[in-house]
mmCIF file of C-alpha atoms and ligand atoms in Angstrom:
data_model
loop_
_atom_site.group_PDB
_atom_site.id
_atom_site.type_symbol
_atom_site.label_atom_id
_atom_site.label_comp_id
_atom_site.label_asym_id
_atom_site.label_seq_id
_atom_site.Cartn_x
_atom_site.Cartn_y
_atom_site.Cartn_z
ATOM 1 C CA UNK A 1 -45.922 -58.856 31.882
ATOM 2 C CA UNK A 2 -46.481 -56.289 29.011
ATOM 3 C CA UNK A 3 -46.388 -53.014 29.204
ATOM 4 C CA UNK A 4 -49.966 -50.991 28.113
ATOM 5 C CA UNK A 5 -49.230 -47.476 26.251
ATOM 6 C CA UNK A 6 -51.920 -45.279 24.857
ATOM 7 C CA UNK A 7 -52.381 -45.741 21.348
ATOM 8 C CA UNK A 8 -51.247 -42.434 19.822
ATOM 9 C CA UNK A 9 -48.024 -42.760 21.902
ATOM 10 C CA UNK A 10 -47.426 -45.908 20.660
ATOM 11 C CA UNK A 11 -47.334 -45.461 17.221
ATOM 12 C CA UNK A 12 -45.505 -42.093 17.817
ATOM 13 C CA UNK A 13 -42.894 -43.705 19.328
ATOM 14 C CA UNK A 14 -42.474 -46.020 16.471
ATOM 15 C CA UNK A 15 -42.124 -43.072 14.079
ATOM 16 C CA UNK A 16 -45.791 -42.721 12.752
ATOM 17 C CA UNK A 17 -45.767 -39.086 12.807
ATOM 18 C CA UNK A 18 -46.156 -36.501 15.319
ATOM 19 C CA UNK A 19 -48.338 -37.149 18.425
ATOM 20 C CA UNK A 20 -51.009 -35.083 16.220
ATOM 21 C CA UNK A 21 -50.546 -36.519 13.051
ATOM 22 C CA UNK A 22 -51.273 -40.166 14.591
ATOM 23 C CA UNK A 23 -54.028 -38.964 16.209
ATOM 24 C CA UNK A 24 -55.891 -37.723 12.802
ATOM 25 C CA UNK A 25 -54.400 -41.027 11.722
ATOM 26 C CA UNK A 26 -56.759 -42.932 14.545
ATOM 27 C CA UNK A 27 -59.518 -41.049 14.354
ATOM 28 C CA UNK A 28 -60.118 -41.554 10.437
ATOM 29 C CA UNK A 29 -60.076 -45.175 11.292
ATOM 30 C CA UNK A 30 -56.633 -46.096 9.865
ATOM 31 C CA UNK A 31 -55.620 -48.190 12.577
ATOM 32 C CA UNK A 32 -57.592 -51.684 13.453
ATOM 33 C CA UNK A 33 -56.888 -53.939 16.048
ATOM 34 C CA UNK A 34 -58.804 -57.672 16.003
ATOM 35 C CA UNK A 35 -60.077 -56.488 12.724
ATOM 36 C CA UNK A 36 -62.158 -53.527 14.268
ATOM 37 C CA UNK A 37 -60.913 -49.987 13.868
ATOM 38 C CA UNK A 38 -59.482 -48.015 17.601
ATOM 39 C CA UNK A 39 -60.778 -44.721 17.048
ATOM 40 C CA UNK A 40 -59.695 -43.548 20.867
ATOM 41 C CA UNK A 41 -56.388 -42.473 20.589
ATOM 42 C CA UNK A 42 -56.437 -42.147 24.127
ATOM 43 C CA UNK A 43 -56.995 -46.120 24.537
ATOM 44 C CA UNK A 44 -54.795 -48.170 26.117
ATOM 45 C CA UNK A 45 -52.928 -50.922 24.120
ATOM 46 C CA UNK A 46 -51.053 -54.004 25.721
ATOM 47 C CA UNK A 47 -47.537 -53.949 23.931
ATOM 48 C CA UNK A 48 -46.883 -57.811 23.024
ATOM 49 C CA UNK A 49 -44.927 -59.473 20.381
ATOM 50 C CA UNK A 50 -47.659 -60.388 18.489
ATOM 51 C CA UNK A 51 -48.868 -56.814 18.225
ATOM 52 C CA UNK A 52 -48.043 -56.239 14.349
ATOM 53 C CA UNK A 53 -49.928 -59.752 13.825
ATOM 54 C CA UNK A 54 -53.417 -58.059 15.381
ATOM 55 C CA UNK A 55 -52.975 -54.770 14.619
ATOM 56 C CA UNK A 56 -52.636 -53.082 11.268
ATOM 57 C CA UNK A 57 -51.813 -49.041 10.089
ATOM 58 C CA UNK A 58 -53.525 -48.704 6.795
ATOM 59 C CA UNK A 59 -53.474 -51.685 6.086
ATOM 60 C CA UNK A 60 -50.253 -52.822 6.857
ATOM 61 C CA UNK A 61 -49.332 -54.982 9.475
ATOM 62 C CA UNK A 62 -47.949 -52.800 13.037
ATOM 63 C CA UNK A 63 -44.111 -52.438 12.984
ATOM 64 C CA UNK A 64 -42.178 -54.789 15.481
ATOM 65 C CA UNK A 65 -42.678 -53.404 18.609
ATOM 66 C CA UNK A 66 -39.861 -51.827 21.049
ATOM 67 C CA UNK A 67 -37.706 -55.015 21.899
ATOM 68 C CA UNK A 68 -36.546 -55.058 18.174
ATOM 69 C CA UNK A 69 -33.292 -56.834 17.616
ATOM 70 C CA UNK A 70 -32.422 -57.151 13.849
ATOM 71 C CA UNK A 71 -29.444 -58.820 12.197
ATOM 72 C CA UNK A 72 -27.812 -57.088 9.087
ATOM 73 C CA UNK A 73 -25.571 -58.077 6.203
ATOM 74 C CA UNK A 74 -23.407 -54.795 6.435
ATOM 75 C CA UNK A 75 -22.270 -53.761 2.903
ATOM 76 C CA UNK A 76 -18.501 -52.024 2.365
ATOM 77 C CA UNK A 77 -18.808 -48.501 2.030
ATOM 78 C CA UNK A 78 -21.458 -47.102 4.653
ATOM 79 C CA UNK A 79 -20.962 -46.307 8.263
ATOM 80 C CA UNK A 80 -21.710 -47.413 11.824
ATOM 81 C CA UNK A 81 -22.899 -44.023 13.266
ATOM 82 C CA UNK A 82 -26.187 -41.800 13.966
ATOM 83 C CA UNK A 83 -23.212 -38.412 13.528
ATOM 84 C CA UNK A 84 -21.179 -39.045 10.410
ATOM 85 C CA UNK A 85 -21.430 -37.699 7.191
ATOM 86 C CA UNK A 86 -21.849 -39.790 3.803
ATOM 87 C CA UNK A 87 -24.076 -43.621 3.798
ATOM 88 C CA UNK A 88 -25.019 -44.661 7.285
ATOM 89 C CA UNK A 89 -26.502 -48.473 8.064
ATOM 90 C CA UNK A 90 -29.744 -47.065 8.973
ATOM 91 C CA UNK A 91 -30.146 -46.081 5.387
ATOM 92 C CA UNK A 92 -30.880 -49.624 4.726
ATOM 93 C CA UNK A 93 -33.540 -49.466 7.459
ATOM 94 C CA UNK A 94 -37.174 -48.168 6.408
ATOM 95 C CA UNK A 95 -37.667 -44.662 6.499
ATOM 96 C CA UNK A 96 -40.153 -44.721 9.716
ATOM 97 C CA UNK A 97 -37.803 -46.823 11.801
ATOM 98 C CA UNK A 98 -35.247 -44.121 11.596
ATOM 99 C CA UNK A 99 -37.710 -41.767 13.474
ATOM 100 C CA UNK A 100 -38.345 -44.603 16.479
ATOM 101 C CA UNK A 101 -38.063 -44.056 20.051
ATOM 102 C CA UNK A 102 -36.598 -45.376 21.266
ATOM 103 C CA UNK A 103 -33.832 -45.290 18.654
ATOM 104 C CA UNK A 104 -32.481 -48.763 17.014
ATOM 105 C CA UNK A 105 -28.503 -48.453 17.328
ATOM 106 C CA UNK A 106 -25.639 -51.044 16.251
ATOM 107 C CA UNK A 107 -24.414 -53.070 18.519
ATOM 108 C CA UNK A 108 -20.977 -52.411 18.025
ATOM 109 C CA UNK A 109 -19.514 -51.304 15.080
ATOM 110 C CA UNK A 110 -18.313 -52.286 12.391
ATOM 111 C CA UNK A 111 -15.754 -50.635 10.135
ATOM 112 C CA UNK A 112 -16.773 -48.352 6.946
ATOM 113 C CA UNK A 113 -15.002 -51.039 5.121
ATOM 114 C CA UNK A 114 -15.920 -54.185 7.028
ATOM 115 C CA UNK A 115 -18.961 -55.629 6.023
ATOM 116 C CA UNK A 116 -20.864 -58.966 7.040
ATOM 117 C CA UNK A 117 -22.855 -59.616 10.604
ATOM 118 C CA UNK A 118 -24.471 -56.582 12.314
ATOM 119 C CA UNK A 119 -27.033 -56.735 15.255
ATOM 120 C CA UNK A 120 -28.864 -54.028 15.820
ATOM 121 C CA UNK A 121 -31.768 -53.184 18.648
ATOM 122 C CA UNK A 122 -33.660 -50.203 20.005
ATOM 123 C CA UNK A 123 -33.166 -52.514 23.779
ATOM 124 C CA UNK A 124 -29.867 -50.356 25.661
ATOM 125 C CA UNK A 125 -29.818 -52.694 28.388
ATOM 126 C CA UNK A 126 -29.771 -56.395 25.639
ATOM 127 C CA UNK A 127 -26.880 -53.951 23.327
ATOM 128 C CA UNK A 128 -24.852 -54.116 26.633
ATOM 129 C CA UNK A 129 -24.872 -57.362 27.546
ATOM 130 C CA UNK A 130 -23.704 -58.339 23.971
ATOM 131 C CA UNK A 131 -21.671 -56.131 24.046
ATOM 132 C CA UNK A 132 -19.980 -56.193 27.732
ATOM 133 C CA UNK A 133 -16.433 -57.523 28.187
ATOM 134 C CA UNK A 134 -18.110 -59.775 31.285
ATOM 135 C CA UNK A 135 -20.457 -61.812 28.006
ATOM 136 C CA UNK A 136 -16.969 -62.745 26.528
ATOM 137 C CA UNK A 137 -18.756 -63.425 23.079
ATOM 138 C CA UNK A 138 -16.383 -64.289 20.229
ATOM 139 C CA UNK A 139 -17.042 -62.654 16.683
ATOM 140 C CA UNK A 140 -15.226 -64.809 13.890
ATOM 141 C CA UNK A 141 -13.802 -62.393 10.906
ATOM 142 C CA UNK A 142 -13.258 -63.785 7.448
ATOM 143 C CA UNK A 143 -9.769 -61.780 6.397
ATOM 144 C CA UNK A 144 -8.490 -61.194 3.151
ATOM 145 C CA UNK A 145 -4.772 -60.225 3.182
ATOM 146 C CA UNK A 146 -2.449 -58.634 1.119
ATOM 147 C CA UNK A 147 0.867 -60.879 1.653
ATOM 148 C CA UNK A 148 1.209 -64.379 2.146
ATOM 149 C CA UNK A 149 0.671 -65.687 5.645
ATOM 150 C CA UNK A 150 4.060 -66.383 7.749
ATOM 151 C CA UNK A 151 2.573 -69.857 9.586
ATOM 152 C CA UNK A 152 3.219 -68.286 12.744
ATOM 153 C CA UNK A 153 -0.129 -65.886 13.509
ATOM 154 C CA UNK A 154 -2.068 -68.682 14.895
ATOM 155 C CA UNK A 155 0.557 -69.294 17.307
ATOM 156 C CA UNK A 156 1.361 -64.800 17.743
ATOM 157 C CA UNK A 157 -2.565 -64.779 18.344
ATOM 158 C CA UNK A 158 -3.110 -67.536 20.570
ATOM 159 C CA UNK A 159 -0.816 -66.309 22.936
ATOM 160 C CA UNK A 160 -2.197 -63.756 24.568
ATOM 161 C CA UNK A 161 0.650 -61.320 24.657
ATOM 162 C CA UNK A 162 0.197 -59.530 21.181
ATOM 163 C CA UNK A 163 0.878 -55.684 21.938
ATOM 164 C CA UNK A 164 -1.064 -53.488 19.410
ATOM 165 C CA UNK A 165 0.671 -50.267 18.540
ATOM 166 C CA UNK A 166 0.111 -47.806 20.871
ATOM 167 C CA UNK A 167 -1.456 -49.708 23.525
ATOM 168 C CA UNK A 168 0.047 -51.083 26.781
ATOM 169 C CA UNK A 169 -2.006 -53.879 27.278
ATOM 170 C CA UNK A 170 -1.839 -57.365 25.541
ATOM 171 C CA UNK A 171 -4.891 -58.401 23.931
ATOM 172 C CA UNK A 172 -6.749 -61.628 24.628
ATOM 173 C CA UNK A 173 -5.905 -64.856 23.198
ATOM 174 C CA UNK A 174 -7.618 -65.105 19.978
ATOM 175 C CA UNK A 175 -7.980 -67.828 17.186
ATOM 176 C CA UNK A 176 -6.589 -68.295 13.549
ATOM 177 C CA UNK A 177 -7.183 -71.005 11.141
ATOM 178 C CA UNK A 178 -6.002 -69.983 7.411
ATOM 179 C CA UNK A 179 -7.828 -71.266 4.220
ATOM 180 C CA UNK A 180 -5.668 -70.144 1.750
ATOM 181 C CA UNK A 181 -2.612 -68.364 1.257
ATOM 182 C CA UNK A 182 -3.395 -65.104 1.726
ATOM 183 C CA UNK A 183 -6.941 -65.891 3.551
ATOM 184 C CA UNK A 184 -8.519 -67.084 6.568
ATOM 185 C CA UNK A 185 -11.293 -67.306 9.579
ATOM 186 C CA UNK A 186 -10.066 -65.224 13.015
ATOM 187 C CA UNK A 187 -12.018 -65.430 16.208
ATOM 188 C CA UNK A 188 -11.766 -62.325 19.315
ATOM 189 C CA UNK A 189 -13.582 -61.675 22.058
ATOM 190 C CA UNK A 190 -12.544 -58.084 21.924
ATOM 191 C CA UNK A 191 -13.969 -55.325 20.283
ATOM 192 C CA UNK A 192 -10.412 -52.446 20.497
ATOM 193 C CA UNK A 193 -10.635 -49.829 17.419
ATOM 194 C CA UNK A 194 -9.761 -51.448 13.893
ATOM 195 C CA UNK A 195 -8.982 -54.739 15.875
ATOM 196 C CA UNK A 196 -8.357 -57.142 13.606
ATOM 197 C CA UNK A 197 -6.539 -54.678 10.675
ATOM 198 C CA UNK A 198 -4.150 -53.919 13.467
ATOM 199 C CA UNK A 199 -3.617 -57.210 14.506
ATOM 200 C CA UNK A 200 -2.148 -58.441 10.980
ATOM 201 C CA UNK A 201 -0.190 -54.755 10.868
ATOM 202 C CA UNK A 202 1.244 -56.391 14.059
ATOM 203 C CA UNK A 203 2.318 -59.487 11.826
ATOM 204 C CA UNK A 204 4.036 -57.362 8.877
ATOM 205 C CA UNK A 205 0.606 -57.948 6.547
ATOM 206 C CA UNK A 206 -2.436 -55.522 5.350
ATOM 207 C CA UNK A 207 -5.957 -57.046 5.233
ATOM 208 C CA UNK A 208 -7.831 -55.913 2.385
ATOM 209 C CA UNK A 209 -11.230 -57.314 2.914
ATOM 210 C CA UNK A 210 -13.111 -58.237 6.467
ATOM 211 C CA UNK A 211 -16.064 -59.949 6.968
ATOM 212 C CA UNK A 212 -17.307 -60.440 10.180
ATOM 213 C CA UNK A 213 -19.124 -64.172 9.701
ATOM 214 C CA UNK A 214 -20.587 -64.938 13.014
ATOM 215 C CA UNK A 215 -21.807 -63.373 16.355
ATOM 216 C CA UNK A 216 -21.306 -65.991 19.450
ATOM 217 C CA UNK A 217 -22.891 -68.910 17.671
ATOM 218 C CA UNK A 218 -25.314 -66.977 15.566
ATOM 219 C CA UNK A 219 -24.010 -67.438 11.590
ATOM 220 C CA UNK A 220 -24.828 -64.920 8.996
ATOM 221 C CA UNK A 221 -27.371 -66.357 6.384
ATOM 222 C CA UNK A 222 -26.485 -67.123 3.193
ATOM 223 C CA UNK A 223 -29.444 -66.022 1.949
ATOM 224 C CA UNK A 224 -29.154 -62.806 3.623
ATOM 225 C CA UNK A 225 -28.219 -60.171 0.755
ATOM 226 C CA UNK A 226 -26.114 -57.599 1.368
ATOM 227 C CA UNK A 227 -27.606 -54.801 2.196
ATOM 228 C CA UNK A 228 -30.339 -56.720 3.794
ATOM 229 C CA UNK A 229 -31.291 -57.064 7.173
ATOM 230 C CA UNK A 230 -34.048 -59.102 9.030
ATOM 231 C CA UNK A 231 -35.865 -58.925 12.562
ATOM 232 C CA UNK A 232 -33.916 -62.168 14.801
ATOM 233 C CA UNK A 233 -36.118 -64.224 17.617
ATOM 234 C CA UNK A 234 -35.827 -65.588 20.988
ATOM 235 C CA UNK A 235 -33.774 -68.402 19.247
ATOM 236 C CA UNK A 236 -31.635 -66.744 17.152
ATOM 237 C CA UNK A 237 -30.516 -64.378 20.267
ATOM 238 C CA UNK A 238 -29.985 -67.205 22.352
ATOM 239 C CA UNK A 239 -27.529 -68.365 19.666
ATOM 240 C CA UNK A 240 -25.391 -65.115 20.570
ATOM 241 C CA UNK A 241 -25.092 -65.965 24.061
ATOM 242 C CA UNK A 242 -24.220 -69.972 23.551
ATOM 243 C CA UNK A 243 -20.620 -69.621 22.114
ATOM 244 C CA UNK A 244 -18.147 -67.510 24.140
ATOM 245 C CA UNK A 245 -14.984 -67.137 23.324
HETATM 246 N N1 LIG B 301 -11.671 -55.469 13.422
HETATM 247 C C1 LIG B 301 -11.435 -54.492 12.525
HETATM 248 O O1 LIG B 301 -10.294 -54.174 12.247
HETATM 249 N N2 LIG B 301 -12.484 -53.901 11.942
HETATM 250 C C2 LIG B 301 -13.761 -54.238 12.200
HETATM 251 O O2 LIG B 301 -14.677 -53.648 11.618
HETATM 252 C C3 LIG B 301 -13.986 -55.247 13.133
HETATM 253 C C4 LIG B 301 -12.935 -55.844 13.725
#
């Protein structure tokens, strides 16, 4: 069942303007629905997915609706966080969408200096599920070192008993499978602070790229630029969910 809002709220909460500058908005006939202008801010507007197909703000189509869940190609160099100082990821968003409510966050993070997969969603109750320990989803890194592999970190990884530094509990078992000599793909389920830069630390090496490649079963495009980002679908979502660890 959707949910009706009135009109002015609605494009409020999606970062319009003010309650009072969406209303002037309306009321000069900016805003059409079914190709006939709403000039009652007041009316009452049934929020569905196709919304932004039906409805247009000066001529351009509606923004997605709350329920937005986007997928990001995370450059190097800017920063998981609403707080921090210097380039944030929702730079790379569009202006308005910064001013939503409510507000799109990351799921997860992502390192300043990782780049690669990023979901993103204004939905609190969706980020938590992804996120959860309970949805055991596995994210697959593409790692860069700075040494030669030893041979053994598939086996150190796998095993479920790999003590990061100043933690007393073992992580999970996790996957390795190198490509090169100083390269390859690992899989965790876990999402503990710098995970995967600590875990080669933990193997006498120092990764100097990251890439995170893949979200449960949901791959990062190739044709997604970095830097780019695009709204994900029922299908795509799914894909999250279908490949725990
Ligand atoms: N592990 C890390 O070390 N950094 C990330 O950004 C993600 C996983």
């Amino acid at each position: 069942m959707s949910k009706s809002i009135r009109l002015d709220r609605l494009l409020s909460n999606l970062g319009y303007g003010s309650r009072r500058e969406v209303q002037d908005l309306i009321e000069a006939g900016y805003v059409v629905l079914d190709g006939e202008a709403v000039i009652d801010s007041d009316e009452k507007i049934a929020v569905t997915p196709d919304l932004p197909a039906r409805m247009t703000v000066e001529d351009e189509p509606l923004d997605p609706p709350p329920g937005l869940v986007l997928m990001l190609n995370k450059p190097e160099g800017v920063t998981c966080s609403h707080k921090e100082q210097g380039p944030l990821v929702y730079s790379l968003l569009p202006e308005r969408w910064r001013a939503r409510n409510p507000a799109i966050s990351t799921v997860g993070r992502l390192d300043k200096e990782t780049s690669g997969l990023l979901l993103l969603t204004d939905d609190g109750a969706l980020l938590h599920r992804i996120i959860s320990p309970k949805s055991n989803i596995a994210k697959r890194y593409d790692v860069t070192l700075d040494r030669p592999l030893r041979g053994d970190e598939a086996k150190v990884f796998a095993a479920g008993t790999l003590m990061l530094e100043g933690e007393d509990k073992p992580l999970l078992p996790a996957t390795f499978e190198a490509v090169s000599e100083k390269r390859g793909f690992v899989t965790i389920t876990e999402g503990r602070y710098h995970q995967v830069r600590r875990m080669f630390a933990a193997v006498g090496n120092h990764v100097i790229a990251l890439r995170r490649d893949r979200i449960g079963g949901l791959a990062l495009p190739d044709d997604l630029a970095s830097g780019d980002y695009r709204v994900i679908g029922e299908a795509e979502l799914k894909l999250v969910f279908s490949y725990p660890g």
